[in-house]
Coordinates of C-alpha atoms in Angstrom, one line a residue:
M1 CA 74.6 131.5 163.1
V2 CA 75.4 135.2 163.5
D3 CA 78.0 136.0 166.2
W4 CA 76.4 139.2 167.5
A5 CA 79.3 139.8 170.0
S6 CA 81.9 139.8 167.3
L7 CA 79.7 142.0 165.1
W8 CA 79.3 144.6 167.9
T9 CA 83.0 144.5 168.7
G10 CA 83.8 145.2 165.1
Y11 CA 81.1 147.7 164.1
G12 CA 78.9 148.5 167.1
W13 CA 81.0 151.1 168.9
P14 CA 82.1 153.1 165.8
L15 CA 78.5 153.0 164.6
T16 CA 77.3 154.3 168.0
V17 CA 79.9 157.1 167.9
M18 CA 78.8 158.1 164.4
V19 CA 75.1 158.1 165.3
G20 CA 76.0 160.3 168.3
Q21 CA 77.9 162.7 166.1
I22 CA 74.9 162.9 163.7
M23 CA 72.4 163.6 166.5
L24 CA 74.7 166.2 168.0
V25 CA 75.0 168.1 164.7
L26 CA 71.3 167.6 163.9
L27 CA 70.2 169.1 167.3
S28 CA 72.8 171.9 167.2
V29 CA 71.7 173.0 163.7
L30 CA 68.0 172.8 164.5
I31 CA 68.3 174.9 167.7
S32 CA 70.5 177.4 165.8
I33 CA 67.9 177.7 163.1
A34 CA 65.3 178.6 165.7
F35 CA 67.3 181.5 167.1
L36 CA 68.7 182.6 163.6
L37 CA 65.1 182.8 162.4
L38 CA 64.3 185.0 165.4
A39 CA 67.4 187.1 164.7
D40 CA 66.3 187.5 161.1
R41 CA 62.9 188.9 162.2
K42 CA 64.5 191.1 164.9
I43 CA 67.0 192.6 162.4
W44 CA 64.3 193.3 159.9
A45 CA 62.1 194.9 162.6
A46 CA 65.0 197.1 163.9
V47 CA 65.7 198.5 160.4
M48 CA 62.0 199.4 160.2
L49 CA 62.0 200.9 163.7
R50 CA 59.7 198.1 165.0
R51 CA 60.2 195.9 168.0
G52 CA 59.7 192.5 166.3
P53 CA 58.8 189.4 168.3
N54 CA 59.1 190.3 172.0
V55 CA 56.3 188.5 173.9
V56 CA 57.0 184.8 174.0
G57 CA 59.7 184.2 176.6
P58 CA 62.3 186.8 177.7
F59 CA 63.0 189.3 174.9
G60 CA 60.9 187.0 172.6
L61 CA 63.6 184.3 172.6
L62 CA 61.0 181.5 172.6
Q63 CA 59.0 182.8 169.6
S64 CA 60.4 180.3 167.2
F65 CA 59.5 177.4 169.5
A66 CA 55.9 178.8 169.9
D67 CA 55.7 179.0 166.1
F68 CA 56.9 175.4 165.9
G69 CA 54.1 174.3 168.3
K70 CA 51.5 176.2 166.3
F71 CA 52.6 174.5 163.0
I72 CA 52.6 171.0 164.7
L73 CA 49.0 171.5 166.0
K74 CA 47.5 172.9 162.9
E75 CA 45.6 170.7 160.4
V76 CA 47.4 169.6 157.2
I77 CA 45.2 170.8 154.3
I78 CA 45.8 169.2 150.9
P79 CA 44.0 170.8 147.9
D80 CA 41.5 168.4 146.1
A81 CA 43.3 168.8 142.8
A82 CA 46.8 168.2 144.2
N83 CA 48.8 165.1 143.6
K84 CA 48.7 164.1 147.2
G85 CA 51.7 161.7 147.2
V86 CA 54.1 164.1 145.5
F87 CA 52.6 167.1 147.4
L88 CA 53.5 165.5 150.8
L89 CA 56.8 164.1 149.6
A90 CA 58.2 167.4 148.3
P91 CA 58.8 169.0 151.8
V92 CA 60.4 165.8 153.0
V93 CA 62.8 165.8 150.0
T94 CA 63.7 169.4 150.6
V95 CA 64.5 169.1 154.3
V96 CA 66.3 165.8 154.0
L97 CA 68.6 167.1 151.2
A98 CA 69.2 170.3 153.3
F99 CA 70.2 168.2 156.3
I100 CA 72.5 165.6 154.7
A101 CA 74.7 168.4 153.2
W102 CA 75.9 169.1 156.7
A103 CA 77.6 165.7 156.8
V104 CA 80.9 167.1 155.4
I105 CA 80.9 170.6 157.1
P106 CA 84.0 170.8 159.4
F107 CA 83.1 172.8 162.5
A108 CA 86.7 172.7 163.8
D109 CA 89.9 170.7 163.1
G110 CA 88.7 167.1 163.1
W111 CA 85.1 168.1 164.1
V112 CA 83.3 166.7 161.0
I113 CA 80.9 163.7 160.5
S114 CA 82.5 162.5 157.3
D115 CA 85.9 164.0 156.3
I116 CA 85.8 162.7 152.7
N117 CA 88.3 163.8 150.0
V118 CA 85.5 165.0 147.6
G119 CA 83.6 167.0 150.2
M120 CA 83.3 170.0 147.8
L121 CA 81.8 167.8 145.0
Y122 CA 79.4 166.3 147.6
I123 CA 78.1 169.8 148.6
F124 CA 77.7 170.9 145.0
A125 CA 75.8 167.7 144.1
I126 CA 73.5 167.9 147.1
S127 CA 72.8 171.6 146.5
S128 CA 71.9 170.8 142.9
L129 CA 69.5 168.2 144.0
G130 CA 67.7 170.6 146.2
I131 CA 65.7 172.1 143.3
Y132 CA 63.8 168.8 143.0
G133 CA 61.9 169.4 146.2
I134 CA 60.8 172.9 145.0
I135 CA 59.8 171.6 141.5
M136 CA 57.8 168.8 143.1
A137 CA 56.0 171.2 145.5
G138 CA 55.1 173.6 142.7
W139 CA 53.9 170.9 140.3
A140 CA 52.0 168.7 142.8
S141 CA 50.0 171.7 144.1
N142 CA 48.2 171.9 140.7
S143 CA 47.9 175.7 141.1
K144 CA 49.3 178.4 138.9
Y145 CA 51.1 180.5 141.5
P146 CA 53.1 177.5 143.0
F147 CA 53.9 176.3 139.5
L148 CA 55.2 179.7 138.4
G149 CA 57.2 180.0 141.6
A150 CA 58.8 176.6 141.0
L151 CA 59.7 177.4 137.5
R152 CA 61.3 180.7 138.6
S153 CA 63.2 179.0 141.3
A154 CA 64.5 176.3 139.0
A155 CA 65.8 178.8 136.4
Q156 CA 67.3 181.0 139.1
M157 CA 69.2 178.2 140.8
V158 CA 70.5 176.8 137.6
S159 CA 71.7 180.2 136.5
Y160 CA 73.6 181.1 139.6
E161 CA 75.0 177.6 140.2
V162 CA 77.2 178.1 137.2
S163 CA 78.8 181.2 138.8
I164 CA 79.1 179.4 142.1
G165 CA 80.8 176.5 140.3
F166 CA 83.5 178.8 138.8
V167 CA 84.0 180.5 142.2
I168 CA 84.6 177.1 143.8
V169 CA 87.0 176.2 140.9
T170 CA 89.0 179.3 141.7
V171 CA 89.4 178.3 145.3
L172 CA 90.3 174.7 144.4
L173 CA 93.0 176.0 142.1
C174 CA 94.6 177.7 145.1
V175 CA 94.2 174.7 147.4
G176 CA 94.7 171.6 145.2
S177 CA 92.2 169.6 147.2
L178 CA 88.4 169.0 147.3
N179 CA 88.5 168.3 151.0
L180 CA 86.8 171.1 153.0
S181 CA 89.2 170.7 155.9
D182 CA 92.2 171.1 153.5
I183 CA 90.6 174.3 152.1
V184 CA 90.5 175.7 155.6
R185 CA 94.0 174.7 156.5
A186 CA 95.3 176.3 153.2
Q187 CA 94.1 179.7 154.6
K188 CA 96.4 179.6 157.6
N189 CA 98.6 182.4 156.3
I190 CA 96.0 184.5 154.4
W191 CA 92.2 184.1 154.1
F192 CA 91.1 183.7 150.5
F193 CA 88.7 186.6 150.6
I194 CA 91.7 188.9 150.3
P195 CA 93.4 187.6 147.1
L196 CA 90.0 186.4 145.7
F197 CA 87.9 189.4 146.8
P198 CA 85.9 189.7 143.5
M199 CA 85.0 186.0 143.7
F200 CA 84.0 186.4 147.3
V201 CA 81.5 189.1 146.4
I202 CA 80.1 187.0 143.5
F203 CA 79.8 184.0 145.8
L204 CA 77.9 186.1 148.4
I205 CA 75.5 187.5 145.9
S206 CA 75.0 184.1 144.1
A207 CA 74.3 182.5 147.5
L208 CA 71.4 185.0 148.0
A209 CA 70.1 183.9 144.6
E210 CA 70.7 180.2 145.3
T211 CA 68.6 180.4 148.5
N212 CA 65.8 182.6 147.1
R213 CA 66.7 185.4 149.6
P214 CA 65.9 189.1 148.8
P215 CA 66.6 190.8 146.6
F216 CA 66.3 187.6 144.6
D217 CA 63.1 186.2 146.2
L218 CA 61.3 186.0 142.8
A219 CA 60.1 182.4 143.6
E220 CA 58.2 183.7 146.6
A221 CA 57.3 187.2 145.5
E222 CA 54.3 188.1 147.6
S223 CA 53.1 190.9 145.3
E224 CA 53.0 188.5 142.4
L225 CA 52.9 184.9 143.5
V226 CA 51.6 185.0 147.1
A227 CA 54.0 182.6 148.7
G228 CA 55.2 181.0 145.4
Y229 CA 55.7 177.2 145.5
M230 CA 54.6 177.2 149.2
T231 CA 51.3 178.9 148.6
E232 CA 49.1 175.7 149.0
Y233 CA 51.0 174.4 152.0
S234 CA 50.1 174.5 155.7
S235 CA 51.0 173.0 159.0
V236 CA 54.0 170.6 159.1
P237 CA 54.6 170.5 155.4
Y238 CA 55.0 174.3 155.3
L239 CA 57.2 174.1 158.4
L240 CA 59.5 171.6 156.6
L241 CA 59.7 173.8 153.5
M242 CA 60.7 176.8 155.7
L243 CA 63.1 174.7 157.6
G244 CA 64.8 173.4 154.4
E245 CA 65.1 177.0 153.2
Y246 CA 66.8 178.3 156.4
L247 CA 69.0 175.2 156.5
N248 CA 70.2 176.0 153.0
I249 CA 70.8 179.7 154.0
V250 CA 72.9 178.7 157.0
L251 CA 74.7 176.1 154.9
M252 CA 75.7 178.9 152.4
C253 CA 76.9 181.0 155.3
A254 CA 79.1 178.1 156.4
M255 CA 80.4 177.5 152.9
T256 CA 81.3 181.2 152.6
T257 CA 83.2 180.9 155.9
I258 CA 85.0 177.8 154.8
L259 CA 85.9 179.0 151.3
F260 CA 86.9 182.6 152.0
L261 CA 87.0 183.4 155.8
G262 CA 89.4 180.7 157.1
G263 CA 86.7 178.4 158.6
W264 CA 87.7 177.7 162.2
L265 CA 91.0 179.7 162.0
P266 CA 91.4 182.8 164.1
P267 CA 92.0 186.1 162.3
F268 CA 95.5 186.4 163.9
D269 CA 97.6 183.5 165.2
I270 CA 98.5 185.3 168.4
A271 CA 97.1 185.5 172.0
P272 CA 94.3 186.0 172.9
F273 CA 92.9 185.1 169.4
N274 CA 94.3 181.6 169.3
M275 CA 93.0 180.9 172.8
V276 CA 89.4 181.0 171.7
P277 CA 88.0 177.6 170.7
E278 CA 88.0 176.9 167.0
V279 CA 84.3 176.1 166.8
V280 CA 83.6 179.6 168.4
W281 CA 85.4 181.3 165.5
F282 CA 83.5 179.2 163.0
V283 CA 80.1 180.1 164.6
L284 CA 81.0 183.8 164.8
K285 CA 81.9 184.0 161.1
I286 CA 78.6 182.3 160.2
L287 CA 76.7 184.8 162.3
V288 CA 78.5 187.7 160.5
I289 CA 77.5 186.3 157.1
F290 CA 74.0 185.7 158.3
F291 CA 73.7 189.3 159.5
F292 CA 74.7 190.4 156.0
F293 CA 71.9 188.1 154.6
A294 CA 69.4 189.7 157.0
M295 CA 70.4 193.3 156.3
V296 CA 70.2 192.7 152.6
K297 CA 66.7 191.4 153.1
A298 CA 65.8 194.6 155.0
F299 CA 67.0 197.4 152.7
V300 CA 67.6 196.1 149.1
P301 CA 64.6 196.2 146.8
R302 CA 63.6 193.2 144.8
Y303 CA 65.1 192.7 141.3
R304 CA 62.9 192.2 138.2
Y305 CA 63.2 188.8 136.8
D306 CA 65.0 190.0 133.6
Q307 CA 67.5 191.9 135.8
L308 CA 68.1 188.7 137.8
M309 CA 68.8 186.7 134.7
R310 CA 70.9 189.4 133.1
L311 CA 73.1 189.7 136.2
G312 CA 73.7 185.9 136.3
W313 CA 74.4 185.2 132.7
K314 CA 75.8 188.5 131.4
V315 CA 77.8 189.7 134.4
F316 CA 78.7 186.9 136.8
L317 CA 79.3 184.1 134.4
P318 CA 81.8 185.9 132.1
F319 CA 83.5 187.6 135.0
S320 CA 83.9 184.5 137.1
L321 CA 85.2 182.5 134.0
A322 CA 87.8 185.2 133.3
W323 CA 88.9 185.2 137.0
V324 CA 89.4 181.4 136.8
V325 CA 91.7 181.9 133.8
L326 CA 93.5 184.8 135.5
T327 CA 94.0 182.8 138.8
A328 CA 95.3 179.7 136.9
G329 CA 97.7 181.9 134.9
V330 CA 99.1 183.7 138.0
L331 CA 99.5 180.4 139.9
T332 CA 101.3 178.9 137.0
A333 CA 103.5 181.9 136.1
F334 CA 104.7 182.4 139.7
G335 CA 105.0 178.7 140.6
L336 CA 102.4 179.0 143.3
A337 CA 100.2 176.1 142.2
P338 CA 99.8 173.5 145.0

């Protein structure tokens, strides 16, 4: 007979705490996405000298929640020729993979759901799996525009993940650990964007390509492919695909902060900087990187597909590989290797 009292004493409370942590992160990220989406639209409107959303709620702050209600209430339309099972599964796969990547993100010292020693490998693996949701959406729609968009997105993500991988290797050479919290602590004296500035730039641009953001939004090019792999979607499935996309965008902002901008660390270890809560510094840095993403969307024209591929394979790949060799040589020659 199962001794439920002993089972609860051994596992119940830690399990309850973990579920609470997961729900807190989940709700915080979801609410943040709502306002970041609004900020993205507002910044784009400001660059074009428009007002942007300004009707629903004070200053339009509730616009994202109104859009959420609209998507929930609309009918889910599935094309007759689509593979219905895969068609509906694709958005779920996309958003689930986007959510579970947040399990290892440290918001402050000790503020992380799972502080595993291979956190960096976990993030890289989950981000690589994200392409499956897009491929499933494009193929299951049984339409030429979604299929072409999915093919473009797959090639684009594979191309720029190579460069991102070499950038991460460069940071890991300086830290000697795959733990994301250790990476942040290693930047106590100097943030990595200073000694590794070229890799910082490559990571930022590759993050734009990895998340299908302009000027690399070839998978959703309106002038060519309507909405790309999302063309046939509506209602909740479309909402899930959009949510997954923005979750990945904010995740890349968080990874940029962790790898190069000192994570939760203040810019100067003096008052009043060190009196600000660590999580506030982390959030502020994410907002700065997201503002960069939004501004790039507003004023950088879209690349042609051949230019996109040339940049990834002929510029970023050889340069990042050479910088890995250079970094390893400098660390070894001066005895700086951790």
